[in-house]
Amino acid sequence: MTNELAISATGLIKNFGGRRVVDGVDIAVPRGLIYGVLGPNGAGKTTTLRMLLGIIEPDGGSRTLLGHARPREASDQVGYLPEERGLYPAMKAKDAIAFLGALRGLDLKTGRKRAVELLEAAGLGHAIDTKIRKLSKGMAQLVQLLGSVVHRPDLLVLDEPFSGLDPVNQERLEALIIAERDRGATILFSTHVMAHAERLCDRLAIIAGGKRRFEGTVAEARGTLPMRAHYVPHHDGAGIAALLPSDAVRDADGWIFTVPDDGAEDILKTLIEAGFGISGLSIERPGLHEAFVRIVGADAADDDATTLEQAA
């Protein structure tokens, strides 16, 4: 990890049609990390990314990208996968990747050579000479992603990259993101899929209602919630509930409750003295999804954000 920043933004503001979509967002992305921008649909994630890249201009605030106050000056050092996907359907996969590299200054011969290597590494070697129109939606999306890294950018920006991918292609995408980070690139991606963010992100920002609500590591986000205990009694009985904290709820084989600030020792001692005993006990932090809902608030976490894709 380095203290040098790939992206720095202070007080970003953007209005559309009299509505403030981004309201004073600050972001600092260290070089060489995987950085996630999380938030419900409509939170302002895409608009923030586009301002950072210089695709649209902010109405207020400032930003630098790879040391440039004018982000477009660094465009050849950036790979970008927009939320709206699009490839020429008649192109072969390797040619589509080479073409996207050429838009960033890479010569076509080198682009085709690297395209073959990237497709094979991603498990898509069978699709090297397949036309885009004959690929599945997920495979075509991966081809476009490979086109965004073929010129070996210093910064890779991905807008909702996991959207529409099946579990197999989600795993391939995760592997590619990690490989790019290990190569030395900085990766910035937006998502509302907490499972991927929890596995991948070195740091993250949570945005809701156009404002940044949190910035830090996954562990720090989870640390905004208290520890939770899962207690399985040795002998069950109706009197257990009265000895547990008021938020205790039953599950299939025991009870789940929030651990008090002073720990769970007194509660467990009371349960043992009452004859219920302990057959099983685990204590852990709630996951990123629960922290996300707490940070943005139940109202901001709409159906799309609270029914997140937990499996991948």
mmCIF file of C-alpha atoms in Angstrom:
data_model
loop_
_atom_site.group_PDB
_atom_site.id
_atom_site.type_symbol
_atom_site.label_atom_id
_atom_site.label_comp_id
_atom_site.label_asym_id
_atom_site.label_seq_id
_atom_site.Cartn_x
_atom_site.Cartn_y
_atom_site.Cartn_z
ATOM 1 C CA MET A 1 0.000 0.000 0.000
ATOM 2 C CA THR A 2 1.196 3.487 -0.788
ATOM 3 C CA ASN A 3 0.165 6.886 0.510
ATOM 4 C CA GLU A 4 0.211 8.309 -3.020
ATOM 5 C CA LEU A 5 -3.291 8.851 -4.363
ATOM 6 C CA ALA A 6 -4.555 7.640 -7.723
ATOM 7 C CA ILE A 7 -7.716 9.720 -7.301
ATOM 8 C CA SER A 8 -8.497 12.622 -5.025
ATOM 9 C CA ALA A 9 -11.793 14.507 -4.905
ATOM 10 C CA THR A 10 -13.067 17.151 -2.521
ATOM 11 C CA GLY A 11 -16.613 18.490 -2.241
ATOM 12 C CA LEU A 12 -17.903 17.151 -5.564
ATOM 13 C CA ILE A 13 -21.335 18.528 -6.461
ATOM 14 C CA LYS A 14 -23.569 17.754 -9.442
ATOM 15 C CA ASN A 15 -27.096 18.951 -10.174
ATOM 16 C CA PHE A 16 -29.478 17.619 -12.807
ATOM 17 C CA GLY A 17 -32.769 19.370 -13.528
ATOM 18 C CA GLY A 18 -32.736 21.280 -10.276
ATOM 19 C CA ARG A 19 -31.992 18.122 -8.240
ATOM 20 C CA ARG A 20 -28.682 17.672 -6.434
ATOM 21 C CA VAL A 21 -27.507 14.171 -7.374
ATOM 22 C CA VAL A 22 -24.052 14.397 -5.771
ATOM 23 C CA ASP A 23 -23.767 16.578 -2.694
ATOM 24 C CA GLY A 24 -20.247 17.342 -1.489
ATOM 25 C CA VAL A 25 -18.599 13.930 -1.942
ATOM 26 C CA ASP A 26 -14.961 13.470 -0.871
ATOM 27 C CA ILE A 27 -12.959 10.475 -2.137
ATOM 28 C CA ALA A 28 -9.288 9.550 -1.772
ATOM 29 C CA VAL A 29 -8.143 6.376 -3.567
ATOM 30 C CA PRO A 30 -4.584 5.215 -2.771
ATOM 31 C CA ARG A 31 -2.580 3.742 -5.636
ATOM 32 C CA GLY A 32 -2.371 -0.026 -5.898
ATOM 33 C CA LEU A 33 -5.588 -0.800 -4.009
ATOM 34 C CA ILE A 34 -9.039 -2.150 -4.842
ATOM 35 C CA TYR A 35 -11.456 0.595 -3.823
ATOM 36 C CA GLY A 36 -15.227 0.121 -3.835
ATOM 37 C CA VAL A 37 -17.925 2.767 -4.096
ATOM 38 C CA LEU A 38 -21.053 1.227 -2.570
ATOM 39 C CA GLY A 39 -24.583 2.513 -2.496
ATOM 40 C CA PRO A 40 -28.212 1.854 -3.400
ATOM 41 C CA ASN A 41 -29.447 2.453 -6.938
ATOM 42 C CA GLY A 42 -29.783 6.184 -7.515
ATOM 43 C CA ALA A 43 -27.257 7.032 -4.787
ATOM 44 C CA GLY A 44 -25.025 9.004 -7.179
ATOM 45 C CA LYS A 45 -22.324 6.363 -7.756
ATOM 46 C CA THR A 46 -22.267 6.520 -11.572
ATOM 47 C CA THR A 47 -22.362 10.319 -11.609
ATOM 48 C CA THR A 48 -19.460 10.417 -9.142
ATOM 49 C CA LEU A 49 -17.365 8.046 -11.273
ATOM 50 C CA ARG A 50 -18.065 10.070 -14.416
ATOM 51 C CA MET A 51 -16.981 13.276 -12.699
ATOM 52 C CA LEU A 52 -13.797 11.608 -11.470
ATOM 53 C CA LEU A 53 -13.016 10.504 -15.042
ATOM 54 C CA GLY A 54 -13.825 13.896 -16.557
ATOM 55 C CA ILE A 55 -16.713 12.522 -18.639
ATOM 56 C CA ILE A 56 -18.937 15.148 -17.023
ATOM 57 C CA GLU A 57 -17.871 18.280 -15.178
ATOM 58 C CA PRO A 58 -18.822 18.885 -11.540
ATOM 59 C CA ASP A 59 -20.860 21.919 -10.562
ATOM 60 C CA GLY A 60 -18.660 22.301 -7.506
ATOM 61 C CA GLY A 61 -15.597 20.817 -5.881
ATOM 62 C CA SER A 62 -12.305 19.637 -7.328
ATOM 63 C CA ARG A 63 -10.643 16.379 -8.340
ATOM 64 C CA THR A 64 -7.360 14.995 -9.607
ATOM 65 C CA LEU A 65 -6.810 11.719 -11.468
ATOM 66 C CA LEU A 66 -3.340 10.155 -11.616
ATOM 67 C CA GLY A 67 -1.923 13.546 -10.751
ATOM 68 C CA HIS A 68 -3.874 15.443 -13.424
ATOM 69 C CA ALA A 69 -6.272 18.245 -12.511
ATOM 70 C CA ARG A 70 -7.894 17.632 -15.905
ATOM 71 C CA PRO A 71 -8.793 13.921 -15.797
ATOM 72 C CA ARG A 72 -9.089 13.519 -19.572
ATOM 73 C CA GLU A 73 -5.355 14.216 -19.885
ATOM 74 C CA ALA A 74 -4.727 10.819 -18.253
ATOM 75 C CA SER A 75 -7.261 8.886 -20.363
ATOM 76 C CA ASP A 76 -4.653 6.628 -22.007
ATOM 77 C CA GLN A 77 -3.607 5.449 -18.527
ATOM 78 C CA VAL A 78 -7.191 4.540 -17.586
ATOM 79 C CA GLY A 79 -9.363 1.533 -18.362
ATOM 80 C CA TYR A 80 -13.112 2.130 -18.064
ATOM 81 C CA LEU A 81 -16.060 -0.254 -18.093
ATOM 82 C CA PRO A 82 -19.222 1.867 -18.195
ATOM 83 C CA GLU A 83 -22.577 0.781 -16.819
ATOM 84 C CA GLU A 84 -23.940 0.781 -20.379
ATOM 85 C CA ARG A 85 -22.164 -2.050 -22.198
ATOM 86 C CA GLY A 86 -21.594 -2.011 -25.943
ATOM 87 C CA LEU A 87 -19.465 -3.860 -28.499
ATOM 88 C CA TYR A 88 -19.663 -4.179 -32.277
ATOM 89 C CA PRO A 89 -21.600 -7.468 -32.729
ATOM 90 C CA ALA A 90 -19.830 -8.454 -35.979
ATOM 91 C CA MET A 91 -16.341 -8.235 -34.449
ATOM 92 C CA LYS A 92 -14.482 -11.301 -33.223
ATOM 93 C CA ALA A 93 -13.690 -11.314 -29.517
ATOM 94 C CA LYS A 94 -9.943 -10.802 -30.004
ATOM 95 C CA ASP A 95 -10.536 -7.958 -32.476
ATOM 96 C CA ALA A 96 -13.025 -6.236 -30.166
ATOM 97 C CA ILE A 97 -10.457 -6.274 -27.354
ATOM 98 C CA ALA A 98 -7.700 -5.006 -29.684
ATOM 99 C CA PHE A 99 -9.994 -2.239 -30.959
ATOM 100 C CA LEU A 100 -10.736 -1.015 -27.430
ATOM 101 C CA GLY A 101 -6.990 -1.013 -26.739
ATOM 102 C CA ALA A 102 -6.375 1.005 -29.892
ATOM 103 C CA LEU A 103 -8.720 3.701 -28.580
ATOM 104 C CA ARG A 104 -6.225 4.089 -25.706
ATOM 105 C CA GLY A 105 -3.157 4.223 -27.952
ATOM 106 C CA LEU A 106 -2.235 0.519 -28.189
ATOM 107 C CA ASP A 107 -1.275 -0.721 -31.676
ATOM 108 C CA LEU A 108 -3.608 -3.373 -33.120
ATOM 109 C CA LYS A 109 -0.962 -6.073 -33.553
ATOM 110 C CA THR A 110 0.032 -5.897 -29.897
ATOM 111 C CA GLY A 111 -3.637 -5.627 -28.934
ATOM 112 C CA ARG A 112 -4.562 -8.855 -30.736
ATOM 113 C CA LYS A 113 -1.634 -10.712 -29.157
ATOM 114 C CA ARG A 114 -2.571 -9.544 -25.691
ATOM 115 C CA ALA A 115 -6.260 -10.253 -26.399
ATOM 116 C CA VAL A 116 -5.498 -13.913 -27.040
ATOM 117 C CA GLU A 117 -3.480 -14.099 -23.808
ATOM 118 C CA LEU A 118 -6.225 -12.385 -21.799
ATOM 119 C CA LEU A 119 -9.012 -14.557 -23.208
ATOM 120 C CA GLU A 120 -7.082 -17.739 -22.468
ATOM 121 C CA ALA A 121 -6.247 -16.579 -18.936
ATOM 122 C CA ALA A 122 -9.927 -15.773 -18.316
ATOM 123 C CA GLY A 123 -11.041 -19.236 -19.428
ATOM 124 C CA LEU A 124 -12.425 -17.925 -22.731
ATOM 125 C CA GLY A 125 -9.815 -19.367 -25.074
ATOM 126 C CA HIS A 126 -12.555 -21.131 -27.023
ATOM 127 C CA ALA A 127 -14.098 -17.745 -27.898
ATOM 128 C CA ILE A 128 -11.019 -16.052 -29.395
ATOM 129 C CA ASP A 129 -12.389 -16.046 -32.951
ATOM 130 C CA THR A 130 -16.097 -16.015 -32.017
ATOM 131 C CA LYS A 131 -18.144 -13.007 -33.068
ATOM 132 C CA ILE A 132 -19.625 -10.929 -30.270
ATOM 133 C CA ARG A 133 -23.195 -11.592 -31.432
ATOM 134 C CA LYS A 134 -22.687 -15.319 -30.792
ATOM 135 C CA LEU A 135 -21.428 -14.887 -27.224
ATOM 136 C CA SER A 136 -23.631 -15.028 -24.151
ATOM 137 C CA LYS A 137 -24.334 -11.736 -22.416
ATOM 138 C CA GLY A 138 -21.924 -12.610 -19.605
ATOM 139 C CA MET A 139 -19.136 -13.625 -21.967
ATOM 140 C CA ALA A 140 -19.569 -10.456 -24.029
ATOM 141 C CA GLN A 141 -19.375 -8.407 -20.841
ATOM 142 C CA LEU A 142 -16.104 -10.107 -19.901
ATOM 143 C CA VAL A 143 -14.747 -9.422 -23.386
ATOM 144 C CA GLN A 144 -15.511 -5.731 -22.921
ATOM 145 C CA LEU A 145 -13.813 -5.813 -19.539
ATOM 146 C CA LEU A 146 -10.712 -7.400 -21.082
ATOM 147 C CA GLY A 147 -10.785 -4.596 -23.636
ATOM 148 C CA SER A 148 -10.546 -2.114 -20.772
ATOM 149 C CA VAL A 149 -7.337 -3.705 -19.417
ATOM 150 C CA VAL A 150 -5.563 -4.735 -22.638
ATOM 151 C CA HIS A 151 -3.489 -1.535 -22.701
ATOM 152 C CA ARG A 152 -2.366 -2.276 -19.108
ATOM 153 C CA PRO A 153 -3.762 0.861 -17.488
ATOM 154 C CA ASP A 154 -2.574 2.349 -14.221
ATOM 155 C CA LEU A 155 -6.200 2.844 -13.160
ATOM 156 C CA LEU A 156 -9.188 0.600 -13.877
ATOM 157 C CA VAL A 157 -12.669 2.039 -13.270
ATOM 158 C CA LEU A 158 -15.622 -0.377 -13.360
ATOM 159 C CA ASP A 159 -19.245 0.748 -13.030
ATOM 160 C CA GLU A 160 -21.444 -2.063 -11.608
ATOM 161 C CA PRO A 161 -19.198 -4.713 -13.219
ATOM 162 C CA PHE A 162 -20.996 -7.713 -11.677
ATOM 163 C CA SER A 163 -24.441 -6.729 -12.928
ATOM 164 C CA GLY A 164 -25.958 -9.464 -15.108
ATOM 165 C CA LEU A 165 -23.128 -11.972 -14.669
ATOM 166 C CA ASP A 166 -23.770 -15.597 -13.699
ATOM 167 C CA PRO A 167 -21.767 -17.050 -10.762
ATOM 168 C CA VAL A 168 -19.073 -18.570 -13.020
ATOM 169 C CA ASN A 169 -18.381 -15.267 -14.778
ATOM 170 C CA GLN A 170 -18.554 -13.404 -11.461
ATOM 171 C CA GLU A 171 -15.684 -15.587 -10.227
ATOM 172 C CA ARG A 172 -13.743 -14.899 -13.420
ATOM 173 C CA LEU A 173 -14.267 -11.173 -12.956
ATOM 174 C CA GLU A 174 -13.131 -11.306 -9.325
ATOM 175 C CA ALA A 175 -9.976 -13.165 -10.397
ATOM 176 C CA LEU A 176 -9.277 -10.572 -13.091
ATOM 177 C CA ILE A 177 -9.707 -7.671 -10.651
ATOM 178 C CA ILE A 178 -7.285 -9.283 -8.201
ATOM 179 C CA ALA A 179 -4.802 -9.996 -11.020
ATOM 180 C CA GLU A 180 -4.923 -6.346 -12.100
ATOM 181 C CA ARG A 181 -4.318 -5.191 -8.524
ATOM 182 C CA ASP A 182 -1.402 -7.634 -8.227
ATOM 183 C CA ARG A 183 0.005 -6.242 -11.501
ATOM 184 C CA GLY A 184 0.144 -2.846 -9.798
ATOM 185 C CA ALA A 185 -3.008 -1.195 -11.113
ATOM 186 C CA THR A 186 -5.489 0.703 -8.960
ATOM 187 C CA ILE A 187 -9.065 -0.556 -9.265
ATOM 188 C CA LEU A 188 -12.094 1.621 -8.518
ATOM 189 C CA PHE A 189 -15.484 -0.044 -8.902
ATOM 190 C CA SER A 190 -19.062 0.768 -7.960
ATOM 191 C CA THR A 191 -21.498 -1.871 -6.797
ATOM 192 C CA HIS A 192 -24.450 -2.668 -4.583
ATOM 193 C CA VAL A 193 -23.392 -6.343 -4.396
ATOM 194 C CA MET A 194 -22.015 -6.529 -0.871
ATOM 195 C CA ALA A 195 -20.584 -10.059 -1.186
ATOM 196 C CA HIS A 196 -18.090 -9.006 -3.867
ATOM 197 C CA ALA A 197 -17.170 -5.812 -2.042
ATOM 198 C CA GLU A 198 -16.550 -7.732 1.178
ATOM 199 C CA ARG A 199 -14.181 -10.153 -0.558
ATOM 200 C CA LEU A 200 -12.350 -7.710 -2.825
ATOM 201 C CA CYS A 201 -12.101 -4.223 -1.350
ATOM 202 C CA ASP A 202 -9.010 -2.947 0.405
ATOM 203 C CA ARG A 203 -10.992 0.227 1.143
ATOM 204 C CA LEU A 204 -14.477 1.458 0.337
ATOM 205 C CA ALA A 205 -16.791 4.436 0.422
ATOM 206 C CA ILE A 206 -20.531 4.180 1.031
ATOM 207 C CA ILE A 207 -22.702 6.759 -0.743
ATOM 208 C CA ALA A 208 -26.421 7.349 -0.205
ATOM 209 C CA GLY A 209 -28.578 10.294 -1.164
ATOM 210 C CA GLY A 210 -25.630 11.858 -2.995
ATOM 211 C CA LYS A 211 -23.533 12.060 0.193
ATOM 212 C CA ARG A 212 -20.606 9.991 1.392
ATOM 213 C CA ARG A 213 -21.756 8.239 4.572
ATOM 214 C CA PHE A 214 -18.656 6.152 5.295
ATOM 215 C CA GLU A 215 -15.040 5.688 4.206
ATOM 216 C CA GLY A 216 -12.631 3.044 5.445
ATOM 217 C CA THR A 217 -11.887 -0.672 5.361
ATOM 218 C CA VAL A 218 -14.429 -3.493 5.329
ATOM 219 C CA ALA A 219 -13.452 -4.330 8.905
ATOM 220 C CA GLU A 220 -14.052 -0.716 9.951
ATOM 221 C CA ALA A 221 -17.468 -0.733 8.291
ATOM 222 C CA ARG A 222 -18.416 -3.950 10.067
ATOM 223 C CA GLY A 223 -17.038 -2.443 13.269
ATOM 224 C CA THR A 224 -19.813 0.166 13.247
ATOM 225 C CA LEU A 225 -22.081 -2.617 14.539
ATOM 226 C CA PRO A 226 -21.710 -4.454 17.868
ATOM 227 C CA MET A 227 -20.612 -8.071 18.162
ATOM 228 C CA ARG A 228 -23.302 -10.724 17.886
ATOM 229 C CA ALA A 229 -23.463 -14.050 19.716
ATOM 230 C CA HIS A 230 -25.019 -17.307 18.533
ATOM 231 C CA TYR A 231 -25.812 -19.396 21.620
ATOM 232 C CA VAL A 232 -26.948 -23.036 21.547
ATOM 233 C CA PRO A 233 -28.150 -24.319 24.960
ATOM 234 C CA HIS A 234 -27.338 -27.801 26.212
ATOM 235 C CA HIS A 235 -30.810 -28.033 27.718
ATOM 236 C CA ASP A 236 -33.546 -25.931 26.132
ATOM 237 C CA GLY A 237 -36.395 -24.418 28.102
ATOM 238 C CA ALA A 238 -38.944 -21.635 28.223
ATOM 239 C CA GLY A 239 -36.978 -19.653 30.796
ATOM 240 C CA ILE A 240 -33.988 -18.947 28.528
ATOM 241 C CA ALA A 241 -35.500 -15.852 26.905
ATOM 242 C CA ALA A 242 -35.768 -14.067 30.247
ATOM 243 C CA LEU A 243 -32.024 -14.479 30.826
ATOM 244 C CA LEU A 244 -30.939 -13.145 27.436
ATOM 245 C CA PRO A 245 -30.726 -9.531 26.170
ATOM 246 C CA SER A 246 -34.014 -8.041 24.985
ATOM 247 C CA ASP A 247 -33.043 -8.263 21.302
ATOM 248 C CA ALA A 248 -32.459 -12.044 21.447
ATOM 249 C CA VAL A 249 -34.202 -14.023 18.703
ATOM 250 C CA ARG A 250 -34.525 -17.732 18.113
ATOM 251 C CA ASP A 251 -33.076 -19.509 15.117
ATOM 252 C CA ALA A 252 -33.111 -23.175 14.093
ATOM 253 C CA ASP A 253 -30.935 -24.469 16.919
ATOM 254 C CA GLY A 254 -30.425 -21.660 19.418
ATOM 255 C CA TRP A 255 -30.485 -17.935 20.053
ATOM 256 C CA ILE A 256 -28.860 -14.866 18.469
ATOM 257 C CA PHE A 257 -28.304 -11.702 20.506
ATOM 258 C CA THR A 258 -26.169 -8.558 20.608
ATOM 259 C CA VAL A 259 -23.186 -8.838 22.923
ATOM 260 C CA PRO A 260 -23.318 -6.097 25.609
ATOM 261 C CA ASP A 261 -20.484 -3.577 25.819
ATOM 262 C CA ASP A 262 -19.116 -5.329 28.893
ATOM 263 C CA GLY A 263 -19.090 -8.728 27.176
ATOM 264 C CA ALA A 264 -21.179 -11.901 27.368
ATOM 265 C CA GLU A 265 -19.506 -13.567 30.363
ATOM 266 C CA ASP A 266 -22.177 -12.609 32.922
ATOM 267 C CA ILE A 267 -24.969 -13.762 30.626
ATOM 268 C CA LEU A 268 -23.291 -17.119 30.004
ATOM 269 C CA LYS A 269 -22.590 -17.600 33.713
ATOM 270 C CA THR A 270 -26.260 -16.987 34.488
ATOM 271 C CA LEU A 271 -27.363 -19.482 31.822
ATOM 272 C CA ILE A 272 -25.033 -22.148 33.196
ATOM 273 C CA GLU A 273 -26.165 -21.557 36.799
ATOM 274 C CA ALA A 274 -29.786 -21.832 35.638
ATOM 275 C CA GLY A 275 -29.050 -25.290 34.231
ATOM 276 C CA PHE A 276 -29.283 -24.500 30.517
ATOM 277 C CA GLY A 277 -25.589 -25.043 29.827
ATOM 278 C CA ILE A 278 -23.708 -24.327 26.601
ATOM 279 C CA SER A 279 -23.715 -26.735 23.670
ATOM 280 C CA GLY A 280 -22.392 -24.211 21.164
ATOM 281 C CA LEU A 281 -21.260 -20.576 21.127
ATOM 282 C CA SER A 282 -19.871 -18.276 18.447
ATOM 283 C CA ILE A 283 -19.294 -14.518 18.594
ATOM 284 C CA GLU A 284 -18.639 -12.409 15.487
ATOM 285 C CA ARG A 285 -19.285 -9.092 13.808
ATOM 286 C CA PRO A 286 -22.308 -8.774 11.490
ATOM 287 C CA GLY A 287 -21.471 -8.765 7.773
ATOM 288 C CA LEU A 288 -20.928 -5.825 5.444
ATOM 289 C CA HIS A 289 -24.525 -6.017 4.220
ATOM 290 C CA GLU A 290 -25.887 -5.338 7.700
ATOM 291 C CA ALA A 291 -23.358 -2.548 8.255
ATOM 292 C CA PHE A 292 -24.324 -1.030 4.902
ATOM 293 C CA VAL A 293 -28.032 -0.989 5.812
ATOM 294 C CA ARG A 294 -27.248 0.586 9.187
ATOM 295 C CA ILE A 295 -24.961 3.243 7.659
ATOM 296 C CA VAL A 296 -27.272 4.338 4.834
ATOM 297 C CA GLY A 297 -30.475 3.908 6.839
ATOM 298 C CA ALA A 298 -33.389 1.599 6.187
ATOM 299 C CA ASP A 299 -35.190 4.170 4.023
ATOM 300 C CA ALA A 300 -32.200 4.735 1.736
ATOM 301 C CA ALA A 301 -31.543 0.993 1.410
ATOM 302 C CA ASP A 302 -34.345 0.336 -1.073
ATOM 303 C CA ASP A 303 -35.477 -3.079 -2.284
ATOM 304 C CA ASP A 304 -32.662 -3.271 -4.813
ATOM 305 C CA ALA A 305 -30.049 -2.663 -2.153
ATOM 306 C CA THR A 306 -31.519 -4.762 0.666
ATOM 307 C CA THR A 307 -32.092 -7.861 -1.476
ATOM 308 C CA LEU A 308 -28.455 -7.979 -2.460
ATOM 309 C CA GLU A 309 -26.794 -10.835 -4.284
ATOM 310 C CA GLN A 310 -25.216 -12.550 -1.293
ATOM 311 C CA ALA A 311 -23.979 -15.592 -3.202
ATOM 312 C CA ALA A 312 -21.228 -15.578 -5.766
#
